[in-house]
Tab-separated table of C-alpha atoms in Angstrom:
chain	number	residue	atom	x	y	z
G	1	UNK	CA	28.603	101.561	45.743
G	2	UNK	CA	29.822	99.775	43.395
G	3	UNK	CA	28.706	96.305	45.046
G	4	UNK	CA	25.274	98.152	45.454
G	5	UNK	CA	25.173	98.877	41.120
G	6	UNK	CA	26.273	95.080	40.575
G	7	UNK	CA	24.153	93.593	42.555
G	8	UNK	CA	21.299	95.774	40.617
G	9	UNK	CA	22.470	94.926	37.428
G	10	UNK	CA	22.803	91.216	38.215
G	11	UNK	CA	19.100	91.700	39.118
G	12	UNK	CA	18.068	93.437	36.181
G	13	UNK	CA	20.195	90.674	33.957
G	14	UNK	CA	18.669	87.888	35.446
G	15	UNK	CA	14.890	89.724	35.521
G	16	UNK	CA	15.298	90.140	31.274
G	17	UNK	CA	16.685	86.803	30.937
G	18	UNK	CA	13.945	85.747	32.857
G	19	UNK	CA	11.697	87.864	30.840
G	20	UNK	CA	12.809	86.903	27.815
G	21	UNK	CA	12.506	83.433	28.543
G	22	UNK	CA	8.963	83.508	29.965
G	23	UNK	CA	8.348	85.569	26.646
G	24	UNK	CA	9.584	82.354	24.262
G	25	UNK	CA	7.523	80.011	26.404
G	26	UNK	CA	4.566	81.831	26.134
G	27	UNK	CA	5.139	82.161	22.328
G	28	UNK	CA	6.016	78.129	22.465
G	29	UNK	CA	2.489	77.864	23.870
G	30	UNK	CA	0.514	79.984	21.334
G	31	UNK	CA	2.286	78.349	18.763
G	32	UNK	CA	1.778	74.669	19.958
G	33	UNK	CA	-2.017	75.433	20.932
G	34	UNK	CA	-2.486	77.201	17.029
G	35	UNK	CA	-0.824	73.926	15.986
G	36	UNK	CA	-2.822	71.537	18.165
G	37	UNK	CA	-6.140	73.545	16.723
G	38	UNK	CA	-5.021	72.822	13.034
G	39	UNK	CA	-4.460	68.970	13.662
G	40	UNK	CA	-8.095	68.797	15.125
G	41	UNK	CA	-9.586	70.587	12.445
G	42	UNK	CA	-7.647	68.185	9.561
G	43	UNK	CA	-9.083	65.092	11.884
G	44	UNK	CA	-12.304	66.314	12.244
G	45	UNK	CA	-13.442	66.518	8.931
G	46	UNK	CA	-12.183	62.738	7.927
G	47	UNK	CA	-13.785	61.669	11.196
G	48	UNK	CA	-17.203	62.703	10.982
G	49	UNK	CA	-16.902	62.207	6.925
G	50	UNK	CA	-17.859	65.860	5.216
């Protein structure tokens, strides 16, 4: 039984790490998209001259 418990704990630990790293990756992607949008908005007015 201890082996089964340790295997379950291992799975949940790995799952938790993957979930956290996945959430961080999603947050970074969102931030990157927002930054790109801000840069594009800054470039567009100067390019169009308005």
